[in-house]
Amino acid sequence: MAVRPPSTSPLTAPILHRALHTTPCLHARPAASQLAHQHANIPPYPHGISHWYKQSNFGLYGASRPQSGNTVSSRTETKNRRKWFPNIHSQRLWSEALDRFVRVKVQARVMRTIDKVGGLDEYLLGEKAGRVRELGMGGWALRWRLMRTEKVRERFRMQRVAMGLPEGGYEETMRVDGGVVSEGEAVERERAIDRLLDKEAKREDAGVELGNLDVAQMGEVVKEGPRATI
């Protein structure tokens, strides 16, 4: 008796499963895990984490937060509770020190301040206590990246010369695990992180969803990064 060959109907054909990317993206992590990952190798922020308005830890919110109040009827003076949320926009801002665009969530008032002071770098490198307070965790991480670039280092060196101070520099940098790496090695690791961020920006411009940066690759570069003080 002849054996009937298997049917080739689409209903009975074997289903081919496409392999999916199993590495969790950065935006799928809890807020505490994201902050620990982003601030693993930078000095601690002096004002700490914003526990009440957590999304302000990931952008330039200018220390703003939602406010509550009442809307009062002009005819019957009836009061209704309501909230006012900060005016937040996602913008691509140019950084002279990094020589690239940086996508960041920024408040409209902070955008006006950035235009007034002369750009993103001048805003992040402000020295007043009020400026450092309104940077938040996100602005603090960007500030540290700027201070590790050659352009900002040269700017600080010229300021020290103008004030008559020695031109001292750090030849070695402490790692998180207590080890010591050379200055050149620390700079090379930061350049590797910038290359990964440039790759993510190109994917975003092509229409890919933001936040799909391979965290496993970035973690291999960051986990032994520099640890120093500002």
XYZ file of N, CA and C in Angstrom:
690
model
N 0.844 -1.194 0.000
C 0.000 0.000 0.000
C 0.880 1.245 0.000
N 0.607 2.105 -0.944
C 1.429 3.313 -1.063
C 1.163 4.259 0.088
N 2.238 4.854 0.561
C 2.128 5.822 1.658
C 1.886 7.201 1.073
N 0.874 7.843 1.578
C 0.513 9.179 1.072
C 1.527 10.217 1.550
N 2.056 11.009 0.660
C 3.041 12.026 1.087
C 2.381 13.079 1.966
N 3.159 13.692 2.820
C 2.587 14.731 3.700
C 2.045 15.900 2.907
N 0.991 16.480 3.421
C 0.345 17.599 2.754
C 1.221 18.844 2.815
N 1.171 19.599 1.745
C 1.924 20.866 1.680
C 1.022 22.076 1.842
N -0.183 21.847 2.384
C -1.107 22.945 2.586
C -0.551 23.933 3.596
N -0.794 25.217 3.376
C -0.297 26.216 4.360
C -0.850 25.996 5.755
N -2.000 25.329 5.873
C -2.579 25.123 7.195
C -1.826 24.058 7.982
N -1.211 23.091 7.248
C -0.495 22.011 7.924
C 1.011 22.148 7.812
N 1.498 23.163 7.146
C 2.943 23.358 7.006
C 3.549 23.729 8.347
N 4.786 23.304 8.578
C 5.432 23.646 9.856
C 5.629 25.145 9.995
N 5.434 25.632 11.197
C 5.561 27.059 11.475
C 7.017 27.362 11.813
N 7.603 28.295 11.111
C 8.981 28.705 11.357
C 8.976 29.871 12.330
N 9.630 29.697 13.440
C 9.688 30.739 14.469
C 10.931 31.596 14.249
N 10.723 32.862 14.146
C 11.844 33.781 13.974
C 12.489 34.065 15.322
N 13.821 33.970 15.337
C 14.551 34.233 16.573
C 14.433 35.707 16.932
N 14.020 35.994 18.146
C 13.853 37.367 18.608
C 15.051 37.779 19.445
N 15.247 39.087 19.550
C 16.332 39.626 20.371
C 15.923 39.516 21.828
N 16.709 38.821 22.605
C 16.351 38.578 24.003
C 17.012 39.537 24.974
N 17.910 40.397 24.487
C 18.564 41.354 25.381
C 17.586 42.462 25.737
N 17.295 42.680 27.009
C 16.323 43.723 27.370
C 16.870 45.096 27.049
N 16.039 45.915 26.419
C 16.473 47.269 26.103
C 16.502 48.104 27.378
N 17.203 49.239 27.287
C 17.407 50.076 28.473
C 16.095 50.631 28.998
N 15.154 50.954 28.097
C 13.908 51.572 28.523
C 12.939 50.551 29.108
N 13.247 49.247 29.000
C 12.388 48.235 29.587
C 12.779 47.923 31.021
N 13.845 48.522 31.506
C 14.301 48.268 32.861
C 13.546 49.167 33.846
N 13.484 48.769 35.104
C 12.932 49.684 36.115
C 13.784 50.937 36.244
N 13.182 51.987 36.774
C 13.882 53.267 36.861
C 15.158 53.153 37.690
N 15.090 52.424 38.799
C 16.281 52.294 39.647
C 17.391 51.565 38.915
N 17.043 50.541 38.119
C 18.050 49.802 37.371
C 18.662 50.656 36.267
N 17.847 51.479 35.614
C 18.363 52.373 34.583
C 19.354 53.371 35.166
N 19.006 53.958 36.308
C 19.912 54.928 36.924
C 21.210 54.277 37.372
N 21.109 53.071 37.925
C 22.321 52.372 38.348
C 23.222 52.075 37.161
N 22.622 51.760 36.014
C 23.408 51.463 34.817
C 24.049 52.728 34.256
N 23.308 53.826 34.186
C 23.812 55.051 33.594
C 24.841 55.748 34.475
N 24.721 55.597 35.801
C 25.610 56.301 36.733
C 26.585 55.355 37.423
N 26.877 54.240 36.771
C 27.740 53.242 37.411
C 29.173 53.729 37.546
N 29.643 54.583 36.625
C 31.055 54.951 36.605
C 31.266 56.460 36.626
N 30.349 57.188 37.241
C 30.493 58.629 37.355
C 30.333 59.020 38.818
N 30.811 60.197 39.199
C 30.669 60.636 40.595
C 29.201 60.756 40.992
N 28.880 60.537 42.253
C 27.469 60.620 42.682
C 26.933 62.032 42.580
N 25.676 62.134 42.184
C 25.016 63.431 42.075
C 24.765 63.982 43.475
N 25.208 65.222 43.781
C 25.134 65.726 45.161
C 23.714 65.870 45.693
N 22.717 66.043 44.830
C 21.346 66.256 45.286
C 20.509 64.980 45.234
N 21.067 63.890 44.806
C 20.382 62.603 44.872
C 19.302 62.420 43.821
N 18.614 61.287 43.934
C 17.583 60.893 42.981
C 16.261 61.568 43.334
N 15.501 61.920 42.311
C 14.155 62.442 42.519
C 13.200 61.262 42.660
N 12.765 60.985 43.883
C 11.886 59.842 44.119
C 10.417 60.174 43.859
N 10.065 61.448 43.862
C 8.660 61.814 43.724
C 8.249 61.920 42.253
N 9.128 62.481 41.403
C 8.858 62.632 39.969
C 9.985 61.928 39.222
N 9.862 60.627 39.063
C 10.981 59.790 38.640
C 11.429 60.048 37.215
N 10.527 60.429 36.333
C 10.939 60.641 34.952
C 11.865 61.833 34.798
N 11.904 62.721 35.792
C 12.822 63.853 35.721
C 14.275 63.436 35.902
N 14.515 62.173 36.283
C 15.884 61.672 36.407
C 16.506 61.352 35.056
N 15.735 61.443 33.969
C 16.225 61.025 32.665
C 16.126 62.141 31.628
N 16.243 63.380 32.064
C 16.201 64.495 31.130
C 16.538 65.793 31.827
N 16.414 66.890 31.080
C 16.665 68.226 31.615
C 15.320 68.862 31.947
N 14.842 68.604 33.150
C 13.531 69.076 33.578
C 13.606 70.381 34.372
N 14.808 70.857 34.674
C 14.934 72.120 35.382
C 14.336 72.108 36.775
N 14.397 70.966 37.461
C 13.849 70.809 38.817
C 12.349 71.058 38.870
N 11.658 70.932 37.740
C 10.210 71.120 37.727
C 9.507 69.814 38.066
N 8.264 69.920 38.485
C 7.448 68.770 38.828
C 5.971 69.141 38.668
N 5.090 68.166 38.565
C 3.659 68.488 38.440
C 3.157 69.273 39.648
N 2.271 70.228 39.396
C 1.675 71.028 40.451
C 0.163 70.841 40.415
N -0.449 70.929 41.561
C -1.894 70.727 41.673
C -2.557 72.009 42.166
N -3.823 72.144 41.835
C -4.572 73.320 42.255
C -6.034 73.165 41.892
N -6.735 74.288 41.739
C -8.166 74.290 41.443
C -8.446 75.135 40.213
N -9.440 74.703 39.465
C -10.041 75.575 38.451
C -11.354 76.095 39.019
N -11.516 77.392 39.027
C -12.669 78.023 39.665
C -13.593 78.579 38.583
N -14.859 78.208 38.661
C -15.847 78.713 37.715
C -16.080 80.194 37.958
N -16.102 80.979 36.878
C -16.315 82.421 37.007
C -17.761 82.762 37.339
N -18.689 81.841 37.100
C -20.107 82.141 37.328
C -20.579 81.629 38.680
N -20.229 80.379 39.004
C -20.714 79.786 40.258
C -19.618 79.614 41.298
N -18.373 79.932 40.921
C -17.227 79.786 41.818
C -17.074 78.338 42.303
N -17.459 77.389 41.452
C -17.248 75.976 41.766
C -15.788 75.617 41.531
N -15.210 74.888 42.477
C -13.812 74.509 42.390
C -13.685 73.046 41.980
N -12.787 72.802 41.028
C -12.471 71.445 40.585
C -10.957 71.248 40.657
N -10.558 70.148 41.264
C -9.136 69.855 41.385
C -8.541 69.497 40.022
N -7.302 69.930 39.789
C -6.629 69.610 38.543
C -5.125 69.646 38.780
N -4.370 69.208 37.770
C -2.917 69.203 37.839
C -2.344 69.921 36.616
N -1.173 70.527 36.812
C -0.406 71.129 35.736
C 0.912 70.380 35.614
N 1.187 69.841 34.425
C 2.402 69.069 34.206
C 3.440 69.914 33.472
N 4.721 69.654 33.684
C 5.768 70.412 32.976
C 5.653 70.247 31.463
N 6.041 71.286 30.758
C 6.002 71.295 29.289
C 7.297 70.658 28.776
N 7.254 69.366 28.508
C 8.435 68.588 28.156
C 8.405 68.247 26.666
N 9.577 68.373 26.031
C 9.726 68.044 24.616
C 10.974 67.187 24.444
N 10.963 66.323 23.434
C 12.141 65.536 23.059
C 12.866 66.279 21.940
N 14.106 66.718 22.212
C 14.859 67.546 21.272
C 16.227 66.929 20.986
N 16.742 67.230 19.799
C 18.117 66.880 19.433
C 18.938 68.164 19.537
N 19.826 68.213 20.523
C 20.622 69.402 20.799
C 22.075 69.139 20.418
N 22.709 70.131 19.826
C 24.095 69.985 19.377
C 25.053 70.264 20.526
N 26.053 69.392 20.672
C 27.091 69.557 21.687
C 28.421 69.785 20.986
N 29.055 70.927 21.254
C 30.349 71.226 20.644
C 31.440 70.309 21.182
N 31.396 69.994 22.454
C 32.437 69.150 23.044
C 32.361 67.724 22.519
N 31.146 67.179 22.433
C 30.975 65.813 21.936
C 30.982 65.745 20.415
N 30.805 66.895 19.741
C 30.791 66.965 18.276
C 29.695 66.065 17.704
N 28.512 66.146 18.279
C 27.391 65.319 17.840
C 26.098 65.875 18.423
N 24.976 65.401 17.879
C 23.673 65.736 18.441
C 23.366 64.788 19.601
N 22.715 65.325 20.616
C 22.301 64.543 21.780
C 20.792 64.663 21.905
N 20.097 63.545 21.879
C 18.641 63.564 22.050
C 18.326 63.488 23.535
N 17.550 64.431 24.005
C 17.250 64.517 25.422
C 15.861 65.110 25.596
N 15.169 64.716 26.668
C 13.903 65.324 27.035
C 14.193 66.603 27.816
N 13.658 67.710 27.353
C 13.999 69.004 27.932
C 12.729 69.826 28.108
N 12.680 70.567 29.205
C 11.544 71.452 29.468
C 11.666 72.725 28.637
N 10.529 73.335 28.302
C 10.533 74.538 27.471
C 11.316 75.669 28.137
N 11.180 75.833 29.452
C 11.932 76.890 30.152
C 13.428 76.636 30.078
N 13.844 75.361 30.181
C 15.265 75.026 30.072
C 15.775 75.297 28.659
N 14.925 75.074 27.642
C 15.331 75.376 26.271
C 15.642 76.860 26.116
N 14.834 77.723 26.728
C 15.100 79.161 26.649
C 16.407 79.501 27.360
N 16.675 78.833 28.469
C 17.933 79.075 29.192
C 19.128 78.623 28.366
N 19.000 77.484 27.682
C 20.088 76.991 26.832
C 20.382 77.982 25.715
N 19.338 78.528 25.086
C 19.542 79.532 24.043
C 20.179 80.798 24.606
N 19.832 81.142 25.826
C 20.353 82.376 26.420
C 21.834 82.274 26.768
N 22.237 81.124 27.325
C 23.631 80.981 27.767
C 24.563 80.622 26.622
N 24.022 80.206 25.472
C 24.883 79.959 24.320
C 25.066 78.512 23.940
N 24.152 77.636 24.309
C 24.256 76.251 23.864
C 24.170 75.259 25.002
N 24.075 73.989 24.619
C 23.929 72.919 25.604
C 25.146 72.795 26.498
N 26.334 72.927 25.925
C 27.554 72.763 26.725
C 27.651 73.822 27.820
N 27.342 75.062 27.483
C 27.427 76.128 28.482
C 26.395 75.919 29.585
N 25.250 75.395 29.227
C 24.226 75.134 30.251
C 24.680 74.027 31.195
N 25.202 72.941 30.647
C 25.597 71.808 31.484
C 26.817 72.110 32.338
N 27.707 72.972 31.864
C 28.939 73.267 32.586
C 28.801 74.463 33.529
N 27.575 74.931 33.760
C 27.381 76.033 34.695
C 27.864 75.678 36.090
N 28.464 76.649 36.776
C 29.113 76.382 38.057
C 28.275 76.793 39.265
N 27.198 77.528 39.076
C 26.401 77.981 40.214
C 25.652 76.811 40.841
N 25.387 76.943 42.145
C 24.709 75.866 42.866
C 23.298 75.632 42.329
N 22.611 76.709 41.943
C 21.273 76.556 41.390
C 21.264 75.784 40.089
N 22.290 75.993 39.243
C 22.369 75.268 37.985
C 22.611 73.781 38.227
N 23.498 73.471 39.148
C 23.762 72.057 39.448
C 22.512 71.386 40.006
N 21.735 72.091 40.798
C 20.528 71.504 41.375
C 19.481 71.207 40.308
N 19.346 72.099 39.314
C 18.310 71.882 38.308
C 18.748 70.926 37.202
N 20.017 70.521 37.171
C 20.462 69.552 36.171
C 19.770 68.203 36.347
N 19.637 67.767 37.593
C 19.058 66.451 37.830
C 20.036 65.344 37.494
N 19.593 64.120 37.637
C 20.451 62.972 37.373
C 20.829 62.892 35.897
N 19.878 63.177 35.006
C 20.180 63.108 33.584
C 21.188 64.155 33.145
N 21.008 65.384 33.597
C 21.954 66.435 33.263
C 23.316 66.216 33.879
N 23.352 65.611 35.071
C 24.629 65.312 35.728
C 25.432 64.302 34.911
N 24.775 63.291 34.358
C 25.467 62.295 33.525
C 26.006 62.942 32.247
N 25.221 63.836 31.624
C 25.709 64.533 30.440
C 26.877 65.469 30.784
N 26.786 66.113 31.923
C 27.870 67.001 32.361
C 29.177 66.232 32.516
N 29.098 65.022 33.074
C 30.309 64.222 33.265
C 30.909 63.808 31.928
N 30.059 63.489 30.960
C 30.558 63.123 29.635
C 31.282 64.302 28.986
N 30.741 65.511 29.164
C 31.404 66.685 28.598
C 32.753 66.929 29.255
N 32.825 66.766 30.547
C 34.056 67.065 31.273
C 35.164 66.064 30.970
N 34.826 64.941 30.343
C 35.837 63.962 29.981
C 36.361 64.157 28.559
N 35.832 65.116 27.812
C 36.274 65.351 26.442
C 37.518 66.231 26.422
N 38.252 66.150 25.312
C 39.490 66.904 25.192
C 39.233 68.408 25.122
N 38.143 68.817 24.487
C 37.851 70.247 24.360
C 37.595 70.887 25.711
N 36.829 70.225 26.547
C 36.534 70.791 27.866
C 37.771 70.725 28.758
N 38.559 69.674 28.649
C 39.805 69.594 29.435
C 40.741 70.746 29.075
N 40.845 71.050 27.786
C 41.696 72.150 27.365
C 41.144 73.486 27.862
N 39.838 73.601 27.877
C 39.208 74.831 28.388
C 39.530 75.011 29.862
N 39.431 73.957 30.658
C 39.757 74.056 32.078
C 41.247 74.334 32.289
N 42.089 73.759 31.427
C 43.526 74.010 31.563
C 43.854 75.479 31.324
N 43.207 76.075 30.321
C 43.445 77.485 30.057
C 42.937 78.360 31.200
N 41.848 77.971 31.822
C 41.354 78.713 32.976
C 42.328 78.640 34.139
N 42.930 77.476 34.350
C 43.914 77.352 35.434
C 45.141 78.209 35.152
N 45.562 78.258 33.894
C 46.714 79.091 33.544
C 46.387 80.566 33.758
N 45.157 80.965 33.377
C 44.771 82.363 33.542
C 44.721 82.773 35.011
N 44.396 81.834 35.899
C 44.338 82.130 37.335
C 45.667 81.911 38.029
N 46.698 81.506 37.268
C 48.013 81.299 37.861
C 48.154 80.010 38.628
N 47.297 79.033 38.357
C 47.364 77.740 39.031
C 48.190 76.767 38.215
N 48.769 75.747 38.841
C 49.529 74.740 38.076
C 48.622 73.983 37.114
N 49.224 73.467 36.043
C 48.468 72.780 35.013
C 48.307 71.299 35.319
N 48.260 70.905 36.557
C 48.225 69.487 36.907
C 47.083 68.751 36.251
N 47.292 67.461 36.014
C 46.267 66.600 35.439
C 46.338 65.234 36.065
N 45.391 64.410 35.766
C 45.319 63.067 36.306
C 45.841 62.089 35.266
N 46.911 61.407 35.585
C 47.446 60.405 34.677
C 46.788 59.050 34.877
N 46.204 58.832 36.040
C 45.543 57.576 36.320
C 44.147 57.857 36.852
N 43.231 56.945 36.590
C 41.843 57.099 37.002
C 41.397 55.843 37.722
N 40.682 56.002 38.831
C 40.209 54.863 39.599
C 38.990 54.252 38.942
N 38.950 52.921 38.920
C 37.788 52.208 38.452
C 36.874 51.925 39.622
N 35.651 51.453 39.294
C 34.680 51.163 40.336
C 35.159 50.009 41.220
N 35.828 49.024 40.615
C 36.269 47.869 41.387
C 37.554 48.125 42.152
N 38.062 49.361 42.127
C 39.257 49.685 42.887
C 40.533 49.655 42.079
N 40.494 49.141 40.839
C 41.670 49.105 39.997
C 42.010 50.473 39.445
N 43.121 50.550 38.729
C 43.586 51.808 38.155
C 43.803 51.603 36.666
N 43.314 52.524 35.861
C 43.523 52.489 34.422
C 44.187 53.783 34.001
N 44.859 53.754 32.872
C 45.511 54.955 32.370
C 44.478 55.922 31.826
N 44.884 57.173 31.687
C 43.974 58.182 31.167
C 43.587 57.870 29.732
N 44.546 57.406 28.931
C 44.237 57.081 27.546
C 43.235 55.954 27.424
N 43.359 54.954 28.298
C 42.413 53.841 28.258
C 41.016 54.303 28.647
N 40.912 55.194 29.620
C 39.603 55.698 30.021
C 38.958 56.495 28.892
N 39.748 57.314 28.187
C 39.216 58.098 27.075
C 38.768 57.188 25.945
N 39.525 56.119 25.687
C 39.162 55.199 24.621
C 37.846 54.494 24.921
N 37.603 54.158 26.177
C 36.341 53.526 26.545
C 35.171 54.485 26.352
N 35.388 55.753 26.683
C 34.315 56.725 26.486
C 34.038 56.948 25.005
N 35.070 56.891 24.170
C 34.851 57.010 22.737
C 34.068 55.813 22.212
N 34.324 54.626 22.782
C 33.561 53.445 22.370
C 32.082 53.609 22.708
N 31.793 54.207 23.877
C 30.397 54.465 24.245
C 29.775 55.463 23.281
N 30.524 56.499 22.891
C 29.998 57.474 21.933
C 29.696 56.823 20.590
N 30.526 55.856 20.186
C 30.254 55.174 18.917
C 28.962 54.378 18.992
N 28.715 53.742 20.130
C 27.458 53.012 20.293
C 26.264 53.948 20.284
N 26.414 55.126 20.907
C 25.328 56.095 20.910
C 25.093 56.668 19.519
N 26.168 56.859 18.735
C 26.000 57.315 17.357
C 25.242 56.272 16.536
N 25.547 55.002 16.769
C 24.839 53.929 16.068
C 23.359 53.956 16.417
N 23.037 54.200 17.689
C 21.638 54.268 18.106
C 20.940 55.470 17.485
N 21.638 56.607 17.360
C 21.040 57.792 16.759
C 20.724 57.556 15.284
N 21.604 56.855 14.570
C 21.348 56.562 13.164
C 20.152 55.634 13.017
N 20.035 54.659 13.922
C 18.888 53.761 13.866
C 17.596 54.519 14.154
N 17.668 55.481 15.071
C 16.471 56.266 15.386
C 16.068 57.146 14.220
N 17.050 57.752 13.537
C 16.739 58.584 12.375
C 16.137 57.763 11.248
N 16.480 56.462 11.199
C 15.933 55.592 10.166
C 14.547 55.077 10.511
N 14.028 55.452 11.676
C 12.678 55.055 12.056
C 12.622 53.931 13.042
N 13.778 53.491 13.598
C 13.780 52.425 14.579
C 13.416 53.006 15.925
N 12.703 52.262 16.736
C 12.234 52.740 18.041
C 13.409 53.054 18.938
N 13.341 54.191 19.631
C 14.391 54.611 20.552
C 14.476 53.659 21.725
N 15.726 53.349 22.133
C 15.924 52.514 23.306
C 16.324 51.102 22.982
N 16.553 50.761 21.682
C 16.929 49.416 21.330
C 18.433 49.233 21.265
N 19.187 50.097 21.902
C 20.632 49.949 21.958
C 20.987 48.680 22.702
N 21.950 47.945 22.174
C 22.342 46.679 22.772
C 23.011 46.966 24.112
N 22.280 46.781 25.179
C 22.779 47.087 26.519
C 23.917 46.154 26.892
N 23.892 44.929 26.377
C 24.978 43.998 26.677
C 26.294 44.517 26.131
N 26.273 45.086 24.897
C 27.499 45.640 24.338
C 27.946 46.858 25.117
N 27.005 47.735 25.444
C 27.352 48.948 26.167
C 27.845 48.625 27.570
N 27.283 47.589 28.174
C 27.710 47.224 29.516
C 29.129 46.724 29.557
N 29.579 46.043 28.485
C 30.953 45.565 28.445
C 31.937 46.714 28.427
N 31.522 47.848 27.852
C 32.400 49.009 27.820
C 32.329 49.783 29.122
N 31.108 49.868 29.713
C 30.891 50.753 30.855
C 31.277 50.112 32.173
N 31.159 48.783 32.272
C 31.274 48.148 33.585
C 32.639 48.346 34.239
N 33.672 48.642 33.432
C 34.994 48.894 34.002
C 35.464 50.305 33.702
N 34.504 51.189 33.521
C 34.842 52.568 33.164
C 35.461 53.320 34.309
N 35.803 54.588 34.093
C 36.529 55.369 35.103
C 35.641 55.793 36.253
N 36.258 56.020 37.363
C 35.580 56.533 38.561
C 36.457 57.602 39.162
N 35.982 58.821 39.162
C 36.775 59.919 39.703
C 35.824 60.949 40.262
N 36.374 62.068 40.695
C 35.551 63.144 41.254
C 35.664 64.359 40.370
N 34.626 65.170 40.412
C 34.619 66.403 39.610
C 35.280 67.517 40.394
